[in-house]
Coordinates of N, CA, C and O in Angstrom, one line a residue:
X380 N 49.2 -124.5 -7.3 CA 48.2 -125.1 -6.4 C 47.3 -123.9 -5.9 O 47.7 -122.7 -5.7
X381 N 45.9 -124.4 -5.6 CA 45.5 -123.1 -5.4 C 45.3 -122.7 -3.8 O 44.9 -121.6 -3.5
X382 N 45.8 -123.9 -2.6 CA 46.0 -123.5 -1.6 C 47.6 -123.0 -1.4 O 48.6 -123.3 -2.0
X383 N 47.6 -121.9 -0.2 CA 48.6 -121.1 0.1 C 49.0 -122.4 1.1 O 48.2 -122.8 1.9
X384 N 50.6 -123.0 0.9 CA 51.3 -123.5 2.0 C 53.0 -122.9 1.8 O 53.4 -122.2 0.9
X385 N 53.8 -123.4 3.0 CA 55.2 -122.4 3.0 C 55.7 -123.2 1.8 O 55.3 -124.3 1.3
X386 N 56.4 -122.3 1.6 CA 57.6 -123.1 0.4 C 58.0 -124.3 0.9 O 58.0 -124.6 2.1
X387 N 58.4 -125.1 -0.1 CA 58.4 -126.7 0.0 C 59.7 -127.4 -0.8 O 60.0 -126.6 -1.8
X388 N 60.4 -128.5 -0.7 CA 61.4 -128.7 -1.5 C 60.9 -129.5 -3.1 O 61.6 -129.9 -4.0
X389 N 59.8 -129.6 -3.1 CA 58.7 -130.2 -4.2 C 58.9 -128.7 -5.4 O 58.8 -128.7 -6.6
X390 N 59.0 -127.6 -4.6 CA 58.9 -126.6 -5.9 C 60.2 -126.5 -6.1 O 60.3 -125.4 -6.8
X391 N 61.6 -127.1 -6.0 CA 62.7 -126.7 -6.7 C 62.6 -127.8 -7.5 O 63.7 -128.0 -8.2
X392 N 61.9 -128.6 -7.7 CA 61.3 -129.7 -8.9 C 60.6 -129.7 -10.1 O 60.5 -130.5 -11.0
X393 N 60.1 -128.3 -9.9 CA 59.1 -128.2 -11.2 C 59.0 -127.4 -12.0 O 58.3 -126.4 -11.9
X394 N 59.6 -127.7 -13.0 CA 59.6 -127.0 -14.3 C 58.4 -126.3 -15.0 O 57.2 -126.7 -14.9
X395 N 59.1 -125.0 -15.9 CA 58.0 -124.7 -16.3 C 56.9 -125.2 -16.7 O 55.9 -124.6 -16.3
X396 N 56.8 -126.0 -17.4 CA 55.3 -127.3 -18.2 C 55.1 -127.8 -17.1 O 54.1 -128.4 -17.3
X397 N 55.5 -128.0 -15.6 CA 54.6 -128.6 -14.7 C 53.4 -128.3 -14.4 O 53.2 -127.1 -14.2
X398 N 52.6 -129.2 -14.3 CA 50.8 -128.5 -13.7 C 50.8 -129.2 -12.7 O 51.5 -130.2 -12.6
X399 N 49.8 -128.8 -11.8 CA 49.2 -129.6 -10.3 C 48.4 -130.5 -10.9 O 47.7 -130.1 -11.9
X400 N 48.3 -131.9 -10.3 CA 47.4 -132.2 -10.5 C 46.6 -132.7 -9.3 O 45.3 -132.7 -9.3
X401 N 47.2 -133.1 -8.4 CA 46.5 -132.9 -6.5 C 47.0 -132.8 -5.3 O 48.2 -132.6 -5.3
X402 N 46.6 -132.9 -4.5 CA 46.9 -132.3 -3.2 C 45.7 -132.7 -2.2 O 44.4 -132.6 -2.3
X403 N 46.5 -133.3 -1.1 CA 45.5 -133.8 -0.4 C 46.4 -133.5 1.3 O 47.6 -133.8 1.3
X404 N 46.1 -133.1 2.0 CA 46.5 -133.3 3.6 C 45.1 -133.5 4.6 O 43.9 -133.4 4.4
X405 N 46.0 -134.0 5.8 CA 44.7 -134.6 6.7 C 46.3 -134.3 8.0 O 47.5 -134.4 8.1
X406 N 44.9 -134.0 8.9 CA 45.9 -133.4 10.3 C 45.8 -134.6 11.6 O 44.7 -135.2 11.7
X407 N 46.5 -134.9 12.3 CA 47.1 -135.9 13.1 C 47.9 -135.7 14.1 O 49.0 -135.0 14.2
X408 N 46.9 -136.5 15.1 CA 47.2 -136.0 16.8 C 48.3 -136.9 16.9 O 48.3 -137.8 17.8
X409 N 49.5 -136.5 16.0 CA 51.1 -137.1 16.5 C 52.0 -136.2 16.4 O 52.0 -135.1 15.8
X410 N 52.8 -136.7 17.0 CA 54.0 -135.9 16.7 C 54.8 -135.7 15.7 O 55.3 -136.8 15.5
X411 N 55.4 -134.7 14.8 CA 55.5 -134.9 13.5 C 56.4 -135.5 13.3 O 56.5 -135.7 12.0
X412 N 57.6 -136.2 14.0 CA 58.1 -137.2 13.7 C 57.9 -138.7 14.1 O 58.7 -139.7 13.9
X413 N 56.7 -138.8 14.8 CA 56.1 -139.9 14.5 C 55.3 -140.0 13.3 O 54.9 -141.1 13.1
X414 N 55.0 -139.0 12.5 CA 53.7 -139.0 11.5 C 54.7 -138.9 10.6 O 54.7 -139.9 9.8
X415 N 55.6 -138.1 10.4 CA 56.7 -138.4 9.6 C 56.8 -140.2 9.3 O 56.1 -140.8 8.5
X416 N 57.8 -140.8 10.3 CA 57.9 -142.3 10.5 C 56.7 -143.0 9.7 O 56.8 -143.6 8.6
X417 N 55.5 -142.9 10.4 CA 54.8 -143.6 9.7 C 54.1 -143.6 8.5 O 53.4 -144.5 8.0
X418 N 54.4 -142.4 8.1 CA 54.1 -142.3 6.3 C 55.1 -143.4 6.1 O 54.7 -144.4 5.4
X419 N 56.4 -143.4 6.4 CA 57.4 -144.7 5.6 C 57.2 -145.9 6.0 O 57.4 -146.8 5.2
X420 N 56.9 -146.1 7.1 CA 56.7 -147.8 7.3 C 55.2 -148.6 7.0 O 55.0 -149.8 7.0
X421 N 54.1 -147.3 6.7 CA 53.0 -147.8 6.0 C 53.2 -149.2 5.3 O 54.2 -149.0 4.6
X422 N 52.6 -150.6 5.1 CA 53.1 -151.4 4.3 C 52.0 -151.4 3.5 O 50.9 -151.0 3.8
X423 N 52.4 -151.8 2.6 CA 51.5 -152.0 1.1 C 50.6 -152.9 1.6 O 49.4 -152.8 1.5
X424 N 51.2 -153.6 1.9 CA 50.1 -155.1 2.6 C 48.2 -154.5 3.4 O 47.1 -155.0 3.4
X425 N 48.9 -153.0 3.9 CA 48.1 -152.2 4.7 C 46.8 -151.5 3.9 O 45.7 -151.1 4.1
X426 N 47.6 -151.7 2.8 CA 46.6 -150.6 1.6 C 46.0 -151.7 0.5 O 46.8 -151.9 -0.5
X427 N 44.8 -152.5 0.4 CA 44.9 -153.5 -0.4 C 44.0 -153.0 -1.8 O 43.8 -153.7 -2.8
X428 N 43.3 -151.5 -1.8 CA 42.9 -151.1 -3.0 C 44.1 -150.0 -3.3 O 43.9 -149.4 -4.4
X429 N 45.3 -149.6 -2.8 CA 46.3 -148.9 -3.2 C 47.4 -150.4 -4.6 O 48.0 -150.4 -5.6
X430 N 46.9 -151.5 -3.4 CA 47.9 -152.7 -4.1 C 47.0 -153.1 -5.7 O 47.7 -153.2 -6.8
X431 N 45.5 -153.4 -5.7 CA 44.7 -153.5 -6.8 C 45.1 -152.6 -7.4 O 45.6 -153.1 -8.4
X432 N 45.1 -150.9 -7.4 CA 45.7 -150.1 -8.3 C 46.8 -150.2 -9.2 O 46.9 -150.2 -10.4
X433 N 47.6 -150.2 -8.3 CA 49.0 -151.0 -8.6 C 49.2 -151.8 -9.8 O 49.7 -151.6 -10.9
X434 N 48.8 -152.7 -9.3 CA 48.9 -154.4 -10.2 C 47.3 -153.6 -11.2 O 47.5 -154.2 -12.3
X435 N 46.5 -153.1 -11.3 CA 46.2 -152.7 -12.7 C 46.5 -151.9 -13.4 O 45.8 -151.9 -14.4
X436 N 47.8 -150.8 -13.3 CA 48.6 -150.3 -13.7 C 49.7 -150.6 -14.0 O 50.5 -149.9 -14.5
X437 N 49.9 -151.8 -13.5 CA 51.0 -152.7 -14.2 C 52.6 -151.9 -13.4 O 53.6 -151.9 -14.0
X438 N 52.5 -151.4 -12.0 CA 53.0 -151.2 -11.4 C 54.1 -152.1 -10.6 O 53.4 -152.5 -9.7
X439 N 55.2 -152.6 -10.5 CA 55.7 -153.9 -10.1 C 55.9 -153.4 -8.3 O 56.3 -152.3 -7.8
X440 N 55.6 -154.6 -7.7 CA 55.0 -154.1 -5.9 C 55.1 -155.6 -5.4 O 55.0 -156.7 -5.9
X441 N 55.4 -155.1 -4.3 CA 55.5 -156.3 -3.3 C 54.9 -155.7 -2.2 O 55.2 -154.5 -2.0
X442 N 53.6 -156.6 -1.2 CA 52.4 -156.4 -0.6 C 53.4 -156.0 0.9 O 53.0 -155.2 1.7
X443 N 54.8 -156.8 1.1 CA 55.4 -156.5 1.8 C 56.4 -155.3 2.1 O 56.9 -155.1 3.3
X444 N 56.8 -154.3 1.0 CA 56.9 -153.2 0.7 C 56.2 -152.1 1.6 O 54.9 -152.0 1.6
X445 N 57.2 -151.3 2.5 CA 56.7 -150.2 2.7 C 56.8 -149.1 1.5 O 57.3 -149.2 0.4
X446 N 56.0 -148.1 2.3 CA 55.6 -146.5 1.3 C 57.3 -146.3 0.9 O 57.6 -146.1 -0.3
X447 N 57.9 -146.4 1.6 CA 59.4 -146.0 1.1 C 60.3 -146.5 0.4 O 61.1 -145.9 -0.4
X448 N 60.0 -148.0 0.8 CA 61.2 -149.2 -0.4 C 59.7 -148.7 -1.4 O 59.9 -147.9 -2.3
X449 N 58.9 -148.9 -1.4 CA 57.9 -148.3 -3.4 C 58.6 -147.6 -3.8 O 59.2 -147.9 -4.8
X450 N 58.7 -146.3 -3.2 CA 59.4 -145.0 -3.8 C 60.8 -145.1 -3.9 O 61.6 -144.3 -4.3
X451 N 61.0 -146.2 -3.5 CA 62.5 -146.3 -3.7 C 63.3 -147.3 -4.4 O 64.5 -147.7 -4.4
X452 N 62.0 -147.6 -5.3 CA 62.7 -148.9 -6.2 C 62.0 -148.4 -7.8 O 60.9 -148.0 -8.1
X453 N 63.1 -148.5 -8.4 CA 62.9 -147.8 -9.5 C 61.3 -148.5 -10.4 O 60.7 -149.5 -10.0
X454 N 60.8 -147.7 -11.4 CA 61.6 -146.4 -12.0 C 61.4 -145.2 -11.3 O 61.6 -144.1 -11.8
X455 N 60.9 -145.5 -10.0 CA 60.7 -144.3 -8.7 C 62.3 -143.7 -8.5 O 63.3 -144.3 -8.9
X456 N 62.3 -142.8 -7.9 CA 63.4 -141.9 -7.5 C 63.2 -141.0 -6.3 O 62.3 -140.2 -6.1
X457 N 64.3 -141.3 -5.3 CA 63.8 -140.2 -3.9 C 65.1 -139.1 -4.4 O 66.3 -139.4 -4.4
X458 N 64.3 -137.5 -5.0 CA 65.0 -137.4 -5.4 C 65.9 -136.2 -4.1 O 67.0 -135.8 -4.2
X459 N 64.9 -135.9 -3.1 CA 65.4 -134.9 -2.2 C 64.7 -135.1 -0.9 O 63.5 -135.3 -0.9
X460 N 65.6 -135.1 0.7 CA 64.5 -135.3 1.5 C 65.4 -134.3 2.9 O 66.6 -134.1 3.3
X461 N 64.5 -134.0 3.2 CA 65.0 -133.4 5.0 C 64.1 -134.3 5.5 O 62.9 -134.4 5.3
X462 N 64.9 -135.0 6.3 CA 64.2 -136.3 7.2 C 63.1 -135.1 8.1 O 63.4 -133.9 8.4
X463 N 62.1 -135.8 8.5 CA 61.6 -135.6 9.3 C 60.5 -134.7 9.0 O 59.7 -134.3 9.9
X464 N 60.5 -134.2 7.5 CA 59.6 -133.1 7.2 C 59.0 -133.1 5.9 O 57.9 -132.7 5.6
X465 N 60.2 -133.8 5.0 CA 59.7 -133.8 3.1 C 60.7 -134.9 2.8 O 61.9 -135.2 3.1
X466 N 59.6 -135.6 2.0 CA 60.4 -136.4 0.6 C 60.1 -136.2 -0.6 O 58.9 -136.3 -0.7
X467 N 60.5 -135.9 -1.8 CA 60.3 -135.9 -3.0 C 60.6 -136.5 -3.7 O 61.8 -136.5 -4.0
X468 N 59.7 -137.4 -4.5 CA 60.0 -138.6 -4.9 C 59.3 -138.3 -6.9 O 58.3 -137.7 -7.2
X469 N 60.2 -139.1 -7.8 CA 60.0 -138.5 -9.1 C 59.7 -139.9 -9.7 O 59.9 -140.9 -9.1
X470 N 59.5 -139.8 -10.8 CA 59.5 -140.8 -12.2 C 58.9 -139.9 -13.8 O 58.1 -139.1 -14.2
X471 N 60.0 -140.6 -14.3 CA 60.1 -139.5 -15.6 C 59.3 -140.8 -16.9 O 58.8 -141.7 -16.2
X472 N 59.2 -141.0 -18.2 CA 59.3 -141.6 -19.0 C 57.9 -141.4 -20.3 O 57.5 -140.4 -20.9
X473 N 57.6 -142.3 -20.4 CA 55.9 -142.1 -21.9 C 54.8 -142.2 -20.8 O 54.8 -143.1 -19.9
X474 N 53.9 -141.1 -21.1 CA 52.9 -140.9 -20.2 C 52.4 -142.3 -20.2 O 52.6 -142.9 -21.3
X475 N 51.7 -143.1 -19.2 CA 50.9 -144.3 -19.2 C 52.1 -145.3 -19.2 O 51.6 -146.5 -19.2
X476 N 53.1 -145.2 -19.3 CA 54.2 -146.1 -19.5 C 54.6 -146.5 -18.3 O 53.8 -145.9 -17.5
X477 N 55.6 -147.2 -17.6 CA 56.4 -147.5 -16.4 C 57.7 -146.7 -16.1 O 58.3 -146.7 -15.0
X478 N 58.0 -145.9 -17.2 CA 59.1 -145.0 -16.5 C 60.5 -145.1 -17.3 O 60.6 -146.3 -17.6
X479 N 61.2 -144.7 -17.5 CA 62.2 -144.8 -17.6 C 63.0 -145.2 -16.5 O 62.6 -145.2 -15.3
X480 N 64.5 -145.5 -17.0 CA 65.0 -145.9 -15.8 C 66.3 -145.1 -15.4 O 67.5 -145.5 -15.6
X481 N 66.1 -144.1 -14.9 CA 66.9 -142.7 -14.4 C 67.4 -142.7 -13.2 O 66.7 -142.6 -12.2
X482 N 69.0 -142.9 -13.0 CA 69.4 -143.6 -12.3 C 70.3 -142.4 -11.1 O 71.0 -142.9 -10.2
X483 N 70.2 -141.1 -11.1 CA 69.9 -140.2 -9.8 C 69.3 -139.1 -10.3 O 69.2 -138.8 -11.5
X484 N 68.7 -138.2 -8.8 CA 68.5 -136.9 -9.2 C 68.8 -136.1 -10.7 O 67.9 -135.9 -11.5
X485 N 69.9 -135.8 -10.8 CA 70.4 -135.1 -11.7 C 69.9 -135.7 -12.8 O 69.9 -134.8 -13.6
X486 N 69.5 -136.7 -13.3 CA 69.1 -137.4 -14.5 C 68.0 -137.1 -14.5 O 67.7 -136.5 -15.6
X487 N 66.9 -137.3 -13.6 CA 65.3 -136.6 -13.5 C 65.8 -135.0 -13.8 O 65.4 -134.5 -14.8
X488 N 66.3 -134.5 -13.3 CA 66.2 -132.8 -13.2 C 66.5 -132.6 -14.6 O 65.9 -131.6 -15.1
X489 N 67.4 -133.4 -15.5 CA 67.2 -133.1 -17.1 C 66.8 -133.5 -17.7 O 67.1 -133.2 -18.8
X490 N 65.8 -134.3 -17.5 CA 64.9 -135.3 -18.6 C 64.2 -134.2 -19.0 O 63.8 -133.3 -18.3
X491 N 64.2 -134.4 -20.4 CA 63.0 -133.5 -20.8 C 62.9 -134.5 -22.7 O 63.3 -134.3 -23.9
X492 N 62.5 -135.4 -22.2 CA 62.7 -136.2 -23.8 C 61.3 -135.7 -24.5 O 60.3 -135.4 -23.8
X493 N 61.4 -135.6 -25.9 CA 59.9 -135.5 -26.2 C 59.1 -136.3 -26.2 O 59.6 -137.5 -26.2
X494 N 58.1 -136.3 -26.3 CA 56.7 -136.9 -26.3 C 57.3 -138.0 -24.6 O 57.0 -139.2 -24.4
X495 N 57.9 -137.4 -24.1 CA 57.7 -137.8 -22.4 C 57.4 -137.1 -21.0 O 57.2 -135.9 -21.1
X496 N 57.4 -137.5 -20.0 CA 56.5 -136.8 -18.9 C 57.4 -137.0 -17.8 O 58.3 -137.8 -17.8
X497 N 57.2 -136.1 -16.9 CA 57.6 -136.6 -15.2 C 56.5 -135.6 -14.2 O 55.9 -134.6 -14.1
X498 N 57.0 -137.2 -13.4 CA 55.5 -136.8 -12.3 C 56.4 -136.5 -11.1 O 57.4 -137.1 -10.9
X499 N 56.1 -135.4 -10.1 CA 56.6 -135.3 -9.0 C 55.8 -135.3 -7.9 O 54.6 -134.9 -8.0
X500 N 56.4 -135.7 -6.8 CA 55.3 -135.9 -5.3 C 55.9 -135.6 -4.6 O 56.9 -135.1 -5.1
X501 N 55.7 -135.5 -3.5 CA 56.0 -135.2 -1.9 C 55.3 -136.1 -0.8 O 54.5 -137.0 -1.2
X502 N 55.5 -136.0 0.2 CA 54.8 -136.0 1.4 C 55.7 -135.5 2.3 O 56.8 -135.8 2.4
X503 N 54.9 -134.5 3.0 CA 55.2 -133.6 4.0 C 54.8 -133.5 5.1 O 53.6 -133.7 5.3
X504 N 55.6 -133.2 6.1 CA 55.1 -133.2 7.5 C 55.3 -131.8 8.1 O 56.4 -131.4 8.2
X505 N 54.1 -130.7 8.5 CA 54.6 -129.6 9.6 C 54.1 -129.7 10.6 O 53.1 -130.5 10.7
X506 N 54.5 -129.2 11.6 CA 54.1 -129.1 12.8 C 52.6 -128.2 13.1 O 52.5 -126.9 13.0
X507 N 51.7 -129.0 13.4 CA 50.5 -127.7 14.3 C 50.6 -128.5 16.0 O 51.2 -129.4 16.5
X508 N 49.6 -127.3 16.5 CA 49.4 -127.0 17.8 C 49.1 -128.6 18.4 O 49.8 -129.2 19.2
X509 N 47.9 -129.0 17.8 CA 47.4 -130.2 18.3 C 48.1 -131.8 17.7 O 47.6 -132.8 18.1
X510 N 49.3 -131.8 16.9 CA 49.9 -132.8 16.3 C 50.9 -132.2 15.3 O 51.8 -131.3 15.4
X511 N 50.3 -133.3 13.7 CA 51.0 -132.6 12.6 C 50.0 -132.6 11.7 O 48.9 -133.0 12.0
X512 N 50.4 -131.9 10.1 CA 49.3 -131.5 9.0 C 50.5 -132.8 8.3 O 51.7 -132.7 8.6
X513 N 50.1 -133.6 7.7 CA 50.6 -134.6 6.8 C 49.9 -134.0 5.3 O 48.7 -133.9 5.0
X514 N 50.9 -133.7 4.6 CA 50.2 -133.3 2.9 C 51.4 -134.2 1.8 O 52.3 -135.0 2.0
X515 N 50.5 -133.6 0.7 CA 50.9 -134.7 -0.3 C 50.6 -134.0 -1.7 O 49.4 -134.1 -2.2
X516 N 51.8 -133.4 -2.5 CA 51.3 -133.3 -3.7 C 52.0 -133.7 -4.7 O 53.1 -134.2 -4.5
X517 N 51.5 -133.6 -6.1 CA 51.8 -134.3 -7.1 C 51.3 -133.4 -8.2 O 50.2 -133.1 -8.5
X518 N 52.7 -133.1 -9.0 CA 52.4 -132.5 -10.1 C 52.8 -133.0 -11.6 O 53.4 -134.0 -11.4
X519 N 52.7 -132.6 -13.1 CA 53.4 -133.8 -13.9 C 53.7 -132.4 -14.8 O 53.1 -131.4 -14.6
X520 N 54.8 -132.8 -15.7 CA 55.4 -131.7 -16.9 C 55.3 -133.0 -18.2 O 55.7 -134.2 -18.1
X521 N 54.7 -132.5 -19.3 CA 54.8 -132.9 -20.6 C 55.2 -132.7 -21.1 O 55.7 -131.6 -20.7
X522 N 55.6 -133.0 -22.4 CA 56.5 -132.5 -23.4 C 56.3 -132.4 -24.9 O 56.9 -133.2 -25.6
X523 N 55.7 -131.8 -25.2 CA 55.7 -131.6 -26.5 C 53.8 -132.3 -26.8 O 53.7 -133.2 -26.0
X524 N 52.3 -131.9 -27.7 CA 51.6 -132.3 -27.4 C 51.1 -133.5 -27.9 O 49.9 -133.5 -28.0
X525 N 51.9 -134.8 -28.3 CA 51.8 -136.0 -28.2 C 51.5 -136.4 -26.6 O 50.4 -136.7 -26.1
X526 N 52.7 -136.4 -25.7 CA 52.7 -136.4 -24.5 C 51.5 -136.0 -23.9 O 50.6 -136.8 -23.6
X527 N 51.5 -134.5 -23.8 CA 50.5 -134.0 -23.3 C 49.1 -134.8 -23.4 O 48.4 -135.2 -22.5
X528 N 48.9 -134.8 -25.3 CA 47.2 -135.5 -25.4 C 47.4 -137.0 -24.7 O 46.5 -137.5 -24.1
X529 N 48.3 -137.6 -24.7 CA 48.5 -139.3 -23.8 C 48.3 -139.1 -22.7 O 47.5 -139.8 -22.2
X530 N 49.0 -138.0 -21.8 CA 49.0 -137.9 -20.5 C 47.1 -137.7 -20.0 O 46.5 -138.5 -19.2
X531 N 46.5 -136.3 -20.8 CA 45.4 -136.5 -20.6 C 44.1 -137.8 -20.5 O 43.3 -138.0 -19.6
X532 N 44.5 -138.5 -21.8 CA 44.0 -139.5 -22.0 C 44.2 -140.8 -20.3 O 43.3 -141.2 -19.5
X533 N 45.4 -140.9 -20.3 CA 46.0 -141.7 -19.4 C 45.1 -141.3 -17.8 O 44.7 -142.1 -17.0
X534 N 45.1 -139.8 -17.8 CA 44.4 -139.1 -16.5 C 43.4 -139.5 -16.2 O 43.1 -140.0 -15.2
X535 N 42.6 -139.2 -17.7 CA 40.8 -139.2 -17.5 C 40.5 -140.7 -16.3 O 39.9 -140.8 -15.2
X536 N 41.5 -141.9 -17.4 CA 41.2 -143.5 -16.5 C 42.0 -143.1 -15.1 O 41.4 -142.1 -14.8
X537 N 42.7 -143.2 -14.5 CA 43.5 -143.0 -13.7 C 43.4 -142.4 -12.7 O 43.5 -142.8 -11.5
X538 N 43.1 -140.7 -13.1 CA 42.6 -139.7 -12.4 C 41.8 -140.0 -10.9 O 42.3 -140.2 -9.8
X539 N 40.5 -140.1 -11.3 CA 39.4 -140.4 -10.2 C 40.1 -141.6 -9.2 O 39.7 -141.7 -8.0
X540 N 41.0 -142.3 -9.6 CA 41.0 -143.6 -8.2 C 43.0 -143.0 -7.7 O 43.6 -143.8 -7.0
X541 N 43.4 -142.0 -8.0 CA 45.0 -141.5 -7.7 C 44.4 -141.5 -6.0 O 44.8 -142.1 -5.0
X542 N 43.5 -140.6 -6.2 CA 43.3 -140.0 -4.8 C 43.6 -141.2 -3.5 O 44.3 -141.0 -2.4
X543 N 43.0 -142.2 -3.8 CA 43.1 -143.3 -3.5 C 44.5 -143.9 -2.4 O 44.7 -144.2 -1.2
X544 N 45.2 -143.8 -3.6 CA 46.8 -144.0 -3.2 C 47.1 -142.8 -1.9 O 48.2 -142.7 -1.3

């Protein structure tokens, strides 16, 4: 990434072939365990072009779903979290695909199938002076350059509306 932040539990996630692909934070006059909190109880219902995304990616979602049961219902994976500060949440499988279905940590941390991918995220909470910095990044590893050229492909559509989510 090309901004400087402290070490994060998102980098004991990423393998060599991982690349960035965004990062986004926005700062909030809360307390960071309230800003924590409410990144998870966000409901889907809340976000209704995050839900259109979704359901045109063939993503399976319920509008009543918070940010946390999403990431926590497969082929998502929460794969590491210090409450109150980081979650890291994974999905491995065929770039543009729904995922495989990798059933803990340890199973994401060895995937490495060919012509397959995994995407890793975060959301993070630190403390500043006037509230907290809430960030968010997301990086993906390919494998071999079938993957890779799919993944690209899959980006180009995708890419521009991620931010979104």
């Amino acid at each position: 990434m090309t901004k400087h932040r402290p070490p994060s539990l998102i980098d004991g996630w990423l393998v060599p072939e991982a690349r960035p692909l965004e990062r986004h934070e926005s700062r909030v006059a809360a307390p960071p365990p309230q800003a924590y909190e409410a990144i998870h109880q966000v409901r889907l219902a809340e976000m209704p072009i995050v839900r259109v995304l979704f359901w045109l990616r063939g993503i399976p979602h319920s509008k009543e779903m918070t940010l946390r049961q999403f990431f926590s219902t497969p082929p998502f994976l929460i794969l590491e979290e210090v409450p109150g500060q980081e979650i890291v949440i994974g999905v491995a499988g065929r770039p543009g695909g729904l995922g495989a279905l990798l059933s803990n940590p340890e199973e994401f941390r060895s995937f490495r199938q060919p012509g397959g991918m995994k995407a890793i995220a975060n959301f993070r909470v630190d403390a500043e002076e006037k509230g907290a910095l809430i960030s968010t990044e997301t990086w993906v590893a390919t494998f071999g350059p079938l993957a890779r050229w799919l993944f690209r492909a899959y980006w180009l559509i995708v890419g521009p509306f991620s931010a979104l989510i």
